[in-house]
Short mmCIF file of C-alpha atoms in Angstrom, two decimals:
data_model
loop_
_atom_site.label_atom_id
_atom_site.label_comp_id
_atom_site.label_asym_id
_atom_site.label_seq_id
_atom_site.Cartn_x
_atom_site.Cartn_y
_atom_site.Cartn_z
CA MET A 1 -54.87 89.00 -12.92
CA LYS A 2 -55.40 86.36 -15.56
CA PHE A 3 -51.63 86.30 -16.06
CA TYR A 4 -51.03 85.32 -12.42
CA ILE A 5 -53.69 82.61 -12.56
CA ILE A 6 -52.11 81.08 -15.69
CA LEU A 7 -48.60 81.30 -14.18
CA SER A 8 -49.72 79.52 -10.98
CA ALA A 9 -51.39 76.74 -12.97
CA PHE A 10 -48.21 76.28 -15.04
CA ILE A 11 -46.02 75.99 -11.88
CA LEU A 12 -48.39 73.42 -10.36
CA PHE A 13 -48.23 71.38 -13.59
CA ILE A 14 -44.43 71.43 -13.67
CA THR A 15 -44.23 70.38 -9.98
CA SER A 16 -46.59 67.44 -10.45
CA CYS A 17 -44.63 66.18 -13.46
CA SER A 18 -41.39 66.38 -11.50
CA LYS A 19 -42.82 64.27 -8.65
CA GLN A 20 -44.10 61.67 -11.08
CA GLY A 21 -40.63 61.46 -12.63
CA GLU A 22 -39.03 60.97 -9.25
CA ASN A 23 -41.54 58.27 -8.33
CA THR A 24 -40.88 56.56 -11.64
CA GLU A 25 -37.10 56.65 -11.05
CA VAL A 26 -37.50 55.32 -7.50
CA ALA A 27 -39.75 52.51 -8.70
CA SER A 28 -37.29 51.64 -11.49
CA TYR A 29 -34.40 51.62 -9.02
CA GLU A 30 -36.33 49.39 -6.61
CA ASN A 31 -37.26 46.98 -9.39
CA ALA A 32 -33.66 46.79 -10.58
CA THR A 33 -32.45 46.18 -7.03
CA THR A 34 -34.99 43.41 -6.54
CA GLU A 35 -33.98 41.73 -9.80
CA ALA A 36 -30.31 41.98 -8.86
CA MET A 37 -30.96 40.38 -5.48
CA ALA A 38 -32.91 37.58 -7.15
CA ILE A 39 -29.86 36.55 -9.21
CA ASP A 40 -27.77 33.80 -7.52
CA ILE A 41 -24.16 34.90 -7.55
CA PRO A 42 -21.85 31.86 -7.14
CA GLU A 43 -19.51 32.09 -4.17
CA PRO A 44 -15.80 31.62 -4.81
CA ASN A 45 -14.66 28.09 -4.05
CA SER A 46 -12.75 27.75 -0.81
CA PRO A 47 -9.74 25.34 -0.67
CA GLU A 48 -11.91 22.81 1.19
CA LYS A 49 -14.58 22.90 -1.52
CA ILE A 50 -12.00 22.55 -4.27
CA GLU A 51 -10.37 19.60 -2.50
CA ASN A 52 -13.74 17.89 -1.88
CA SER A 53 -14.72 18.44 -5.50
CA THR A 54 -11.45 16.87 -6.67
CA ASN A 55 -11.86 13.87 -4.38
CA GLN A 56 -15.43 13.34 -5.60
CA GLN A 57 -14.31 13.40 -9.22
CA GLN A 58 -11.40 11.04 -8.54
CA GLU A 59 -12.60 7.47 -8.28
CA ARG A 60 -11.28 5.64 -5.22
CA MET A 61 -8.04 3.77 -5.98
CA LEU A 62 -7.87 0.52 -3.99
CA ILE A 63 -5.07 -2.04 -3.99
CA LYS A 64 -6.18 -5.55 -3.03
CA THR A 65 -3.80 -8.33 -2.02
CA GLY A 66 -4.44 -11.79 -0.62
CA ASP A 67 -2.68 -14.86 0.78
CA ILE A 68 -4.33 -18.29 0.80
CA ARG A 69 -2.93 -21.64 1.99
CA ILE A 70 -4.80 -24.75 0.87
CA GLU A 71 -4.37 -28.41 1.82
CA THR A 72 -4.94 -30.75 -1.10
CA ASP A 73 -4.56 -34.45 -1.85
CA ASN A 74 -3.47 -33.88 -5.44
CA ILE A 75 -1.29 -30.85 -6.14
CA LYS A 76 -1.24 -31.42 -9.90
CA GLU A 77 -5.03 -31.42 -10.26
CA SER A 78 -5.39 -28.43 -7.93
CA SER A 79 -2.74 -26.50 -9.87
CA THR A 80 -4.52 -27.21 -13.15
CA PHE A 81 -7.83 -26.02 -11.70
CA LEU A 82 -6.28 -22.76 -10.47
CA LYS A 83 -4.58 -22.07 -13.81
CA ASN A 84 -7.80 -22.68 -15.76
CA LEU A 85 -9.69 -20.45 -13.35
CA LEU A 86 -7.02 -17.77 -13.77
CA THR A 87 -7.41 -17.88 -17.56
CA GLN A 88 -11.19 -17.62 -17.18
CA TYR A 89 -10.83 -14.42 -15.14
CA ARG A 90 -8.20 -12.95 -17.50
CA GLY A 91 -5.32 -13.06 -15.01
CA TYR A 92 -1.74 -14.20 -15.37
CA ILE A 93 0.94 -16.01 -13.34
CA ASN A 94 3.49 -13.65 -11.85
CA SER A 95 5.62 -16.43 -10.30
CA GLU A 96 5.48 -20.16 -9.52
CA GLU A 97 7.58 -22.24 -7.13
CA ARG A 98 7.66 -25.87 -5.93
CA THR A 99 9.37 -26.94 -2.72
CA THR A 100 9.62 -29.86 -0.29
CA ASN A 101 9.28 -29.01 3.39
CA TYR A 102 9.49 -31.75 6.06
CA ASN A 103 8.82 -34.22 3.24
CA ASP A 104 5.63 -32.28 2.41
CA LEU A 105 5.04 -31.13 -1.15
CA GLU A 106 4.26 -27.44 -1.65
CA SER A 107 3.42 -25.49 -4.79
CA SER A 108 3.28 -21.69 -4.50
CA PHE A 109 1.78 -19.25 -7.02
CA SER A 110 1.61 -15.48 -7.30
CA PHE A 111 -1.37 -14.53 -9.45
CA ARG A 112 -2.20 -11.09 -10.92
CA ILE A 113 -5.94 -10.74 -11.43
CA PRO A 114 -7.96 -7.80 -12.81
CA SER A 115 -9.27 -5.97 -9.74
CA GLN A 116 -12.89 -6.19 -10.90
CA ASN A 117 -12.56 -10.01 -11.00
CA PHE A 118 -10.64 -10.46 -7.73
CA ASP A 119 -13.61 -11.12 -5.41
CA ALA A 120 -15.25 -13.57 -7.82
CA PHE A 121 -11.95 -15.43 -8.21
CA VAL A 122 -11.52 -15.79 -4.43
CA ASN A 123 -15.14 -16.94 -4.02
CA ASN A 124 -14.57 -19.67 -6.60
CA ILE A 125 -11.57 -20.90 -4.63
CA ASP A 126 -13.59 -20.97 -1.39
CA ASN A 127 -16.34 -22.98 -3.06
CA HIS A 128 -14.00 -25.46 -4.73
CA PHE A 129 -11.53 -26.33 -1.95
CA GLU A 130 -12.71 -27.78 1.36
CA LYS A 131 -9.48 -27.43 3.34
CA VAL A 132 -8.44 -23.77 3.32
CA GLU A 133 -5.93 -23.48 6.17
CA ASN A 134 -5.25 -19.72 6.02
CA LYS A 135 -6.82 -16.82 4.17
CA THR A 136 -5.85 -13.14 4.40
CA ILE A 137 -7.27 -10.35 2.22
CA THR A 138 -6.08 -6.74 2.62
CA THR A 139 -7.16 -3.52 0.91
CA SER A 140 -5.11 -0.30 0.73
CA ASP A 141 -6.56 3.05 -0.35
CA VAL A 142 -3.97 5.05 -2.35
CA THR A 143 -6.35 7.71 -3.70
CA ASP A 144 -4.89 10.58 -1.66
CA GLU A 145 -1.32 9.61 -2.56
CA PHE A 146 -2.18 9.48 -6.27
CA ILE A 147 -3.93 12.90 -6.18
CA ASP A 148 -0.95 14.41 -4.35
CA LEU A 149 1.50 12.94 -6.86
CA LYS A 150 -0.59 14.24 -9.75
CA ALA A 151 -0.68 17.78 -8.34
CA ARG A 152 3.05 17.79 -7.58
CA LEU A 153 3.85 16.45 -11.04
CA LYS A 154 1.83 19.24 -12.69
CA THR A 155 3.66 21.89 -10.64
CA LYS A 156 7.10 20.45 -11.39
CA LYS A 157 6.37 20.34 -15.12
CA GLN A 158 5.33 23.99 -15.06
CA VAL A 159 8.55 24.95 -13.27
CA GLU A 160 10.53 22.91 -15.79
CA GLU A 161 8.91 24.81 -18.67
CA ARG A 162 9.89 28.10 -17.05
CA TYR A 163 13.49 26.98 -16.67
CA ILE A 164 13.57 25.89 -20.32
CA ALA A 165 12.28 29.33 -21.32
CA LEU A 166 14.99 30.97 -19.19
CA LEU A 167 17.64 28.80 -20.79
CA SER A 168 17.25 30.61 -24.13
CA LYS A 169 17.73 33.94 -22.32
CA ALA A 170 20.90 32.96 -20.46
CA LYS A 171 23.72 35.42 -21.00
CA ASN A 172 26.77 33.35 -20.09
CA ILE A 173 27.97 29.81 -19.54
CA LYS A 174 27.55 30.03 -15.74
CA GLU A 175 23.84 30.82 -16.04
CA ILE A 176 23.41 28.06 -18.63
CA LEU A 177 25.03 25.47 -16.35
CA GLU A 178 22.97 26.54 -13.33
CA ILE A 179 19.70 26.36 -15.27
CA GLU A 180 20.60 22.99 -16.79
CA ARG A 181 21.40 21.65 -13.31
CA GLU A 182 17.98 22.76 -12.05
CA ILE A 183 16.30 21.23 -15.09
CA GLY A 184 18.16 17.95 -14.49
CA ASP A 185 17.04 17.82 -10.86
CA LEU A 186 13.46 18.56 -11.83
CA ARG A 187 13.52 15.95 -14.58
CA GLY A 188 14.65 13.30 -12.07
CA GLU A 189 11.83 14.24 -9.67
CA ILE A 190 9.30 14.21 -12.53
CA GLU A 191 10.37 10.76 -13.72
CA SER A 192 10.26 9.44 -10.16
CA ALA A 193 6.71 10.76 -9.67
CA GLU A 194 5.59 9.37 -13.04
CA GLY A 195 7.08 5.98 -12.18
CA ARG A 196 5.30 5.91 -8.82
CA MET A 197 1.99 6.85 -10.45
CA LYS A 198 2.35 4.10 -13.05
CA TYR A 199 3.14 1.59 -10.30
CA LEU A 200 0.05 2.59 -8.31
CA GLN A 201 -2.14 2.40 -11.40
CA ASN A 202 -0.82 -1.08 -12.17
CA GLN A 203 -1.38 -2.28 -8.60
CA VAL A 204 -4.92 -0.90 -8.66
CA SER A 205 -5.74 -2.42 -12.05
CA PHE A 206 -4.40 -5.88 -11.14
CA SER A 207 -4.74 -7.38 -7.66
CA THR A 208 -2.13 -9.82 -6.32
CA LEU A 209 -3.13 -13.18 -4.84
CA ASN A 210 -0.53 -15.55 -3.37
CA ILE A 211 -1.69 -19.17 -3.16
CA THR A 212 0.17 -22.09 -1.57
CA LEU A 213 -0.97 -25.66 -2.23
CA VAL A 214 0.36 -28.20 0.28
CA LYS A 215 0.14 -31.98 0.36
CA TYR A 216 1.08 -33.60 3.66
CA THR A 217 2.84 -36.91 3.14
CA THR A 218 1.79 -38.27 6.58
CA GLU A 219 -0.44 -37.15 9.43
CA ASN A 220 2.64 -36.39 11.50
CA THR A 221 3.70 -33.61 9.14
CA LYS A 222 0.61 -31.46 9.69
CA PRO A 223 1.37 -28.25 11.62
CA GLN A 224 -0.46 -29.26 14.81
CA ASN A 225 1.16 -32.70 14.78
CA ARG A 226 4.63 -31.29 14.04
CA PHE A 227 4.49 -29.25 17.25
CA ILE A 228 3.72 -32.32 19.33
CA LYS A 229 6.39 -34.28 17.50
CA ALA A 230 8.97 -31.53 18.07
CA PHE A 231 8.18 -31.52 21.81
CA LEU A 232 8.58 -35.30 22.02
CA ASN A 233 11.79 -35.16 20.01
CA GLY A 234 13.15 -32.56 22.43
CA TRP A 235 12.41 -34.83 25.40
CA GLU A 236 13.98 -37.78 23.62
CA GLY A 237 17.06 -35.66 22.94
CA PHE A 238 17.36 -34.80 26.66
CA VAL A 239 17.04 -38.46 27.64
CA SER A 240 19.64 -39.43 25.05
CA PHE A 241 22.02 -36.83 26.49
CA MET A 242 21.66 -38.27 30.01
CA ILE A 243 22.20 -41.79 28.70
CA GLY A 244 25.34 -40.60 26.96
CA LEU A 245 26.67 -39.25 30.26
CA VAL A 246 26.08 -42.65 31.84
CA TYR A 247 28.11 -44.27 29.08
CA LEU A 248 30.96 -41.91 30.01
CA TRP A 249 31.11 -42.90 33.73
CA PRO A 250 34.57 -44.54 33.49
CA PHE A 251 36.02 -41.28 32.21
CA LEU A 252 34.29 -39.37 34.99
CA LEU A 253 36.14 -41.58 37.51
CA ILE A 254 39.50 -41.12 35.80
CA ILE A 255 39.28 -37.30 35.81
CA PRO A 256 39.51 -36.96 39.67
CA PHE A 257 42.38 -39.48 39.73
CA ILE A 258 44.31 -37.45 37.16
CA TYR A 259 43.62 -34.23 39.10
CA PHE A 260 45.00 -35.60 42.40
CA PHE A 261 47.98 -37.22 40.66
CA ILE A 262 49.01 -33.89 39.10
CA LYS A 263 48.56 -32.15 42.45
CA TRP A 264 50.76 -34.79 44.18
CA LEU A 265 53.53 -34.30 41.60
CA ARG A 266 53.52 -30.53 42.19
CA ARG A 267 53.87 -30.96 45.92
CA LYS A 268 56.76 -33.37 45.46
CA LYS A 269 58.60 -30.87 43.28
CA ILE A 270 58.13 -28.13 45.85
CA LYS A 271 59.65 -30.28 48.65
CA LYS A 272 62.72 -30.97 46.53
#
């Protein structure tokens, strides 16, 4: 009897320990699951996210150009002012030209100015000169083109490296020539892309400003006065043409006489 009582107590003890172990395992599993869910797992970047990230890292590349036409009473002094201002803003003269148009004196400059100084340079011109006839400033964003060129250039260089590696494994002259032809084509495309990228970088770094200084010799040579003068000259030309026809009236009388005389001679020949 005592044996059965002891055996029953032992079974109850084993069962309770087993349940506690299961509860402990369940609790451990739940804790581990909770901890795992609490960890932020980064999502893989989609193409849109990668592209946006690239664009954010790439600073905007802007090309600024401008055209300004200024009326001045003294071209020499104005030219000296512009050149000194250009030196102050660390620019340089790309080209310079002097012409005479309708007896007016014109001096044209093409300035290259560091892009960070472009706006300040233009503001100085506006403040110094009173008679600015025309002013045009344009801005072009070439960021996307530059990023595209950069990506294409990287890909082409990788392909070129693969072709170079294949060149050492070529088995005959035909394969060597084919690989070298592909390498040559790739090299031309790479150099073209590199040249375009350098050009864009130069245009972004230095803005271009074209300035024309003009000195009108008389009031009649100003644009608005030249139009009126051209209209009057056209009318005077028409009047002169009519007067010329009047001077030719004797010849106008002779022409009908000659016509009828020739006609009379033809009739006389026919009768004979």
